[in-house]
Amino acid sequence: MTTPGPVDDVPVGIIEEGKGRPTPRRKEAEAANRRPLVPSDRQSAAKAARAAQREQRDREYKALQAGDEKAMPPRDRGPVRRYVRDYVDARYNLGEWFLPIAAVCLVVQLSFAQINAYVSVIALFGLYAYVIASIIDAVVLWFRIKRRIIAKFGEVPRGTLMYAVMRAFQLRRSRLPKPQVKRRAYPE
């Protein structure tokens, strides 16, 4: 008793003819696949690559400003990232005012260093206190958002902590993607 082969399974009259050409020799197939590693005109290839990269960056920047998630960079895509952005944007964060306060403290320190050292020391300790308060605020933000993400999505993707903290330490006006929610309008 023989087992049916591949030809025996096909009903009569349906067997296909060939591919219509002979199988290429190995040497011919390899020659067809061989391409130079470096293009013959490297300068124009580099210009074209730079132009393509610039166009891609412009497209992504416009998407970040408009909130078009399909054209955003991969770093900002997805429902979890959108949820994190909306949560951070709805919240008042101490970290978002860190740079202006640090600049003011630096100016005060430099201005009063020669006149009154006491004021410059107070400005330095005030800056340290603000840094510590901002870090505590970022930790509180992380624990709250982590609990909400687990409840809504099941798991916290890698890199979400830094994404939330870095967004919380940016001034609201300078955040990209632009904030889509108002203050205190937390996402569900």
Short mmCIF file of the C-alpha atoms (twelve columns), coordinates in Angstrom:
data_MODEL
# 
_entry.id   MODEL 
# 
loop_
_atom_site.group_PDB 
_atom_site.id 
_atom_site.type_symbol 
_atom_site.label_atom_id 
_atom_site.label_alt_id 
_atom_site.label_comp_id 
_atom_site.label_asym_id 
_atom_site.label_seq_id 
_atom_site.Cartn_x 
_atom_site.Cartn_y 
_atom_site.Cartn_z 
_atom_site.pdbx_PDB_model_num 
ATOM 1   C CA . MET A 1   0.000   0.000  0.000   1 
ATOM 2   C CA . THR A 2   1.493   3.317  -1.026  1 
ATOM 3   C CA . THR A 3   0.770   6.667  0.462   1 
ATOM 4   C CA . PRO A 4   -0.483  9.248  -1.967  1 
ATOM 5   C CA . GLY A 5   2.150   11.762 -3.064  1 
ATOM 6   C CA . PRO A 6   1.647   15.407 -3.804  1 
ATOM 7   C CA . VAL A 7   0.611   14.685 -7.381  1 
ATOM 8   C CA . ASP A 8   -1.857  11.991 -6.309  1 
ATOM 9   C CA . ASP A 9   -3.756  14.447 -4.069  1 
ATOM 10  C CA . VAL A 10  -4.533  16.871 -6.911  1 
ATOM 11  C CA . PRO A 11  -7.552  16.010 -9.050  1 
ATOM 12  C CA . VAL A 12  -6.849  15.206 -12.683 1 
ATOM 13  C CA . GLY A 13  -6.733  18.226 -14.984 1 
ATOM 14  C CA . ILE A 14  -5.640  20.719 -12.297 1 
ATOM 15  C CA . ILE A 15  -1.901  19.994 -12.379 1 
ATOM 16  C CA . GLU A 16  -0.134  23.226 -13.266 1 
ATOM 17  C CA . GLU A 17  2.397   23.330 -16.023 1 
ATOM 18  C CA . GLY A 18  5.712   24.977 -15.077 1 
ATOM 19  C CA . LYS A 19  6.808   28.437 -14.243 1 
ATOM 20  C CA . GLY A 20  7.481   29.139 -17.884 1 
ATOM 21  C CA . ARG A 21  11.231  29.601 -17.633 1 
ATOM 22  C CA . PRO A 22  14.211  27.510 -16.599 1 
ATOM 23  C CA . THR A 23  15.563  27.697 -13.069 1 
ATOM 24  C CA . PRO A 24  18.488  30.151 -13.036 1 
ATOM 25  C CA . ARG A 25  21.932  28.852 -12.293 1 
ATOM 26  C CA . ARG A 26  23.359  29.700 -8.872  1 
ATOM 27  C CA . LYS A 27  25.913  32.048 -10.383 1 
ATOM 28  C CA . GLU A 28  23.197  34.015 -12.212 1 
ATOM 29  C CA . ALA A 29  20.961  34.240 -9.103  1 
ATOM 30  C CA . GLU A 30  23.823  35.521 -6.960  1 
ATOM 31  C CA . ALA A 31  24.801  38.067 -9.597  1 
ATOM 32  C CA . ALA A 32  21.214  39.365 -9.735  1 
ATOM 33  C CA . ASN A 33  21.157  39.852 -5.937  1 
ATOM 34  C CA . ARG A 34  24.561  41.486 -5.763  1 
ATOM 35  C CA . ARG A 35  24.455  45.224 -5.157  1 
ATOM 36  C CA . PRO A 36  27.257  47.560 -4.158  1 
ATOM 37  C CA . LEU A 37  27.441  48.376 -0.450  1 
ATOM 38  C CA . VAL A 38  28.200  51.992 -1.208  1 
ATOM 39  C CA . PRO A 39  26.345  53.830 -3.979  1 
ATOM 40  C CA . SER A 40  28.410  55.043 -6.903  1 
ATOM 41  C CA . ASP A 41  27.557  58.714 -6.217  1 
ATOM 42  C CA . ARG A 42  27.933  58.979 -2.456  1 
ATOM 43  C CA . GLN A 43  27.368  62.728 -2.212  1 
ATOM 44  C CA . SER A 44  23.986  62.690 -3.898  1 
ATOM 45  C CA . ALA A 45  22.981  59.582 -1.915  1 
ATOM 46  C CA . ALA A 46  23.913  61.352 1.341   1 
ATOM 47  C CA . LYS A 47  21.972  64.458 0.280   1 
ATOM 48  C CA . ALA A 48  18.926  62.366 -0.536  1 
ATOM 49  C CA . ALA A 49  19.179  60.551 2.801   1 
ATOM 50  C CA . ARG A 50  19.452  63.861 4.707   1 
ATOM 51  C CA . ALA A 51  16.482  65.275 2.824   1 
ATOM 52  C CA . ALA A 52  14.414  62.174 3.612   1 
ATOM 53  C CA . GLN A 53  15.361  62.370 7.295   1 
ATOM 54  C CA . ARG A 54  14.520  66.091 7.421   1 
ATOM 55  C CA . GLU A 55  11.152  65.417 5.801   1 
ATOM 56  C CA . GLN A 56  10.449  62.614 8.289   1 
ATOM 57  C CA . ARG A 57  11.380  64.873 11.252  1 
ATOM 58  C CA . ASP A 58  9.174   67.684 9.925   1 
ATOM 59  C CA . ARG A 59  6.266   65.275 9.530   1 
ATOM 60  C CA . GLU A 60  6.749   63.970 13.082  1 
ATOM 61  C CA . TYR A 61  7.057   67.514 14.509  1 
ATOM 62  C CA . LYS A 62  3.819   68.599 12.849  1 
ATOM 63  C CA . ALA A 63  2.129   65.458 14.187  1 
ATOM 64  C CA . LEU A 64  3.413   66.236 17.694  1 
ATOM 65  C CA . GLN A 65  1.973   69.738 17.498  1 
ATOM 66  C CA . ALA A 66  -1.361  68.622 16.069  1 
ATOM 67  C CA . GLY A 67  -1.748  65.483 18.194  1 
ATOM 68  C CA . ASP A 68  -1.932  63.115 15.197  1 
ATOM 69  C CA . GLU A 69  -0.867  59.846 16.779  1 
ATOM 70  C CA . LYS A 70  -0.359  57.950 13.503  1 
ATOM 71  C CA . ALA A 71  2.534   60.163 12.402  1 
ATOM 72  C CA . MET A 72  4.137   60.638 15.848  1 
ATOM 73  C CA . PRO A 73  7.487   59.066 16.640  1 
ATOM 74  C CA . PRO A 74  7.207   55.526 18.072  1 
ATOM 75  C CA . ARG A 75  8.163   56.875 21.516  1 
ATOM 76  C CA . ASP A 76  4.855   58.761 21.781  1 
ATOM 77  C CA . ARG A 77  2.447   56.278 20.201  1 
ATOM 78  C CA . GLY A 78  -0.038  53.993 21.862  1 
ATOM 79  C CA . PRO A 79  -2.909  54.144 24.306  1 
ATOM 80  C CA . VAL A 80  -0.697  53.866 27.403  1 
ATOM 81  C CA . ARG A 81  1.476   56.798 26.345  1 
ATOM 82  C CA . ARG A 82  -1.626  58.858 25.529  1 
ATOM 83  C CA . TYR A 83  -3.046  58.039 28.963  1 
ATOM 84  C CA . VAL A 84  0.241   59.047 30.652  1 
ATOM 85  C CA . ARG A 85  0.358   62.315 28.702  1 
ATOM 86  C CA . ASP A 86  -3.222  63.177 29.583  1 
ATOM 87  C CA . TYR A 87  -2.721  62.337 33.260  1 
ATOM 88  C CA . VAL A 88  0.477   64.384 33.568  1 
ATOM 89  C CA . ASP A 89  -1.051  67.313 31.661  1 
ATOM 90  C CA . ALA A 90  -4.135  67.351 33.890  1 
ATOM 91  C CA . ARG A 91  -2.019  67.521 37.041  1 
ATOM 92  C CA . TYR A 92  -0.186  70.447 38.624  1 
ATOM 93  C CA . ASN A 93  3.457   69.344 38.821  1 
ATOM 94  C CA . LEU A 94  6.184   70.956 40.889  1 
ATOM 95  C CA . GLY A 95  8.778   69.844 38.388  1 
ATOM 96  C CA . GLU A 96  7.430   71.945 35.550  1 
ATOM 97  C CA . TRP A 97  8.538   75.132 37.322  1 
ATOM 98  C CA . PHE A 98  11.974  73.774 38.231  1 
ATOM 99  C CA . LEU A 99  13.951  75.540 35.487  1 
ATOM 100 C CA . PRO A 100 12.494  79.027 36.067  1 
ATOM 101 C CA . ILE A 101 12.946  78.716 39.840  1 
ATOM 102 C CA . ALA A 102 16.496  77.415 39.404  1 
ATOM 103 C CA . ALA A 103 17.287  80.376 37.133  1 
ATOM 104 C CA . VAL A 104 15.906  82.846 39.694  1 
ATOM 105 C CA . CYS A 105 17.888  81.198 42.511  1 
ATOM 106 C CA . LEU A 106 21.046  81.310 40.399  1 
ATOM 107 C CA . VAL A 107 20.583  85.021 39.669  1 
ATOM 108 C CA . VAL A 108 19.941  85.727 43.361  1 
ATOM 109 C CA . GLN A 109 23.036  83.761 44.358  1 
ATOM 110 C CA . LEU A 110 25.263  85.534 41.876  1 
ATOM 111 C CA . SER A 111 23.804  88.950 42.675  1 
ATOM 112 C CA . PHE A 112 24.121  88.718 46.440  1 
ATOM 113 C CA . ALA A 113 27.336  86.678 46.649  1 
ATOM 114 C CA . GLN A 114 29.487  89.768 47.293  1 
ATOM 115 C CA . ILE A 115 26.876  91.942 49.034  1 
ATOM 116 C CA . ASN A 116 25.183  89.572 51.456  1 
ATOM 117 C CA . ALA A 117 26.318  85.959 51.590  1 
ATOM 118 C CA . TYR A 118 23.391  85.084 53.866  1 
ATOM 119 C CA . VAL A 119 20.856  85.746 51.060  1 
ATOM 120 C CA . SER A 120 22.829  83.639 48.615  1 
ATOM 121 C CA . VAL A 121 22.950  80.726 51.085  1 
ATOM 122 C CA . ILE A 122 19.190  81.000 51.638  1 
ATOM 123 C CA . ALA A 123 18.659  80.943 47.846  1 
ATOM 124 C CA . LEU A 124 20.833  77.827 47.576  1 
ATOM 125 C CA . PHE A 125 18.961  76.020 50.359  1 
ATOM 126 C CA . GLY A 126 15.665  77.115 48.809  1 
ATOM 127 C CA . LEU A 127 16.752  75.564 45.521  1 
ATOM 128 C CA . TYR A 128 17.730  72.329 47.284  1 
ATOM 129 C CA . ALA A 129 14.364  72.234 49.056  1 
ATOM 130 C CA . TYR A 130 12.561  72.737 45.754  1 
ATOM 131 C CA . VAL A 131 14.582  69.938 44.114  1 
ATOM 132 C CA . ILE A 132 13.687  67.552 46.949  1 
ATOM 133 C CA . ALA A 133 10.022  68.566 46.799  1 
ATOM 134 C CA . SER A 134 10.010  68.044 43.007  1 
ATOM 135 C CA . ILE A 135 11.507  64.572 43.380  1 
ATOM 136 C CA . ILE A 136 8.920   63.643 46.006  1 
ATOM 137 C CA . ASP A 137 6.180   64.970 43.710  1 
ATOM 138 C CA . ALA A 138 7.561   62.850 40.828  1 
ATOM 139 C CA . VAL A 139 7.552   59.737 43.040  1 
ATOM 140 C CA . VAL A 140 3.946   60.407 44.074  1 
ATOM 141 C CA . LEU A 141 3.051   60.916 40.406  1 
ATOM 142 C CA . TRP A 142 4.631   57.600 39.485  1 
ATOM 143 C CA . PHE A 143 2.865   55.577 42.172  1 
ATOM 144 C CA . ARG A 144 -0.517  57.085 41.296  1 
ATOM 145 C CA . ILE A 145 -0.140  56.656 37.566  1 
ATOM 146 C CA . LYS A 146 1.268   53.140 37.931  1 
ATOM 147 C CA . ARG A 147 -1.788  52.064 39.904  1 
ATOM 148 C CA . ARG A 148 -4.111  53.579 37.290  1 
ATOM 149 C CA . ILE A 149 -2.240  52.022 34.349  1 
ATOM 150 C CA . ILE A 150 -2.348  48.563 35.926  1 
ATOM 151 C CA . ALA A 151 -6.084  48.942 36.578  1 
ATOM 152 C CA . LYS A 152 -6.795  50.090 33.026  1 
ATOM 153 C CA . PHE A 153 -4.247  48.266 30.830  1 
ATOM 154 C CA . GLY A 154 -3.084  45.332 32.968  1 
ATOM 155 C CA . GLU A 155 0.655   46.013 32.890  1 
ATOM 156 C CA . VAL A 156 3.067   48.916 32.839  1 
ATOM 157 C CA . PRO A 157 5.230   48.961 29.693  1 
ATOM 158 C CA . ARG A 158 8.927   49.535 30.070  1 
ATOM 159 C CA . GLY A 159 10.002  53.184 29.934  1 
ATOM 160 C CA . THR A 160 6.674   54.584 31.094  1 
ATOM 161 C CA . LEU A 161 8.131   55.949 34.350  1 
ATOM 162 C CA . MET A 162 10.740  58.080 32.624  1 
ATOM 163 C CA . TYR A 163 8.210   59.209 30.018  1 
ATOM 164 C CA . ALA A 164 5.857   60.471 32.755  1 
ATOM 165 C CA . VAL A 165 8.594   62.085 34.863  1 
ATOM 166 C CA . MET A 166 10.269  63.816 31.912  1 
ATOM 167 C CA . ARG A 167 6.918   65.187 30.796  1 
ATOM 168 C CA . ALA A 168 6.173   66.380 34.341  1 
ATOM 169 C CA . PHE A 169 9.488   68.296 34.419  1 
ATOM 170 C CA . GLN A 170 8.720   70.268 31.242  1 
ATOM 171 C CA . LEU A 171 6.855   73.541 31.173  1 
ATOM 172 C CA . ARG A 172 3.306   72.884 30.004  1 
ATOM 173 C CA . ARG A 173 3.654   75.221 27.018  1 
ATOM 174 C CA . SER A 174 6.802   73.515 25.755  1 
ATOM 175 C CA . ARG A 175 5.554   69.923 25.947  1 
ATOM 176 C CA . LEU A 176 5.388   67.877 22.782  1 
ATOM 177 C CA . PRO A 177 2.930   66.359 21.937  1 
ATOM 178 C CA . LYS A 178 0.913   69.411 22.909  1 
ATOM 179 C CA . PRO A 179 -1.381  68.932 25.922  1 
ATOM 180 C CA . GLN A 180 -4.840  67.761 24.827  1 
ATOM 181 C CA . VAL A 181 -6.591  68.097 28.210  1 
ATOM 182 C CA . LYS A 182 -7.203  70.979 30.593  1 
ATOM 183 C CA . ARG A 183 -5.961  71.104 34.168  1 
ATOM 184 C CA . ARG A 184 -7.858  68.827 36.562  1 
ATOM 185 C CA . ALA A 185 -9.502  66.965 33.640  1 
ATOM 186 C CA . TYR A 186 -8.039  63.569 34.526  1 
ATOM 187 C CA . PRO A 187 -8.543  60.730 32.012  1 
ATOM 188 C CA . GLU A 188 -10.893 57.913 32.918  1 
# 
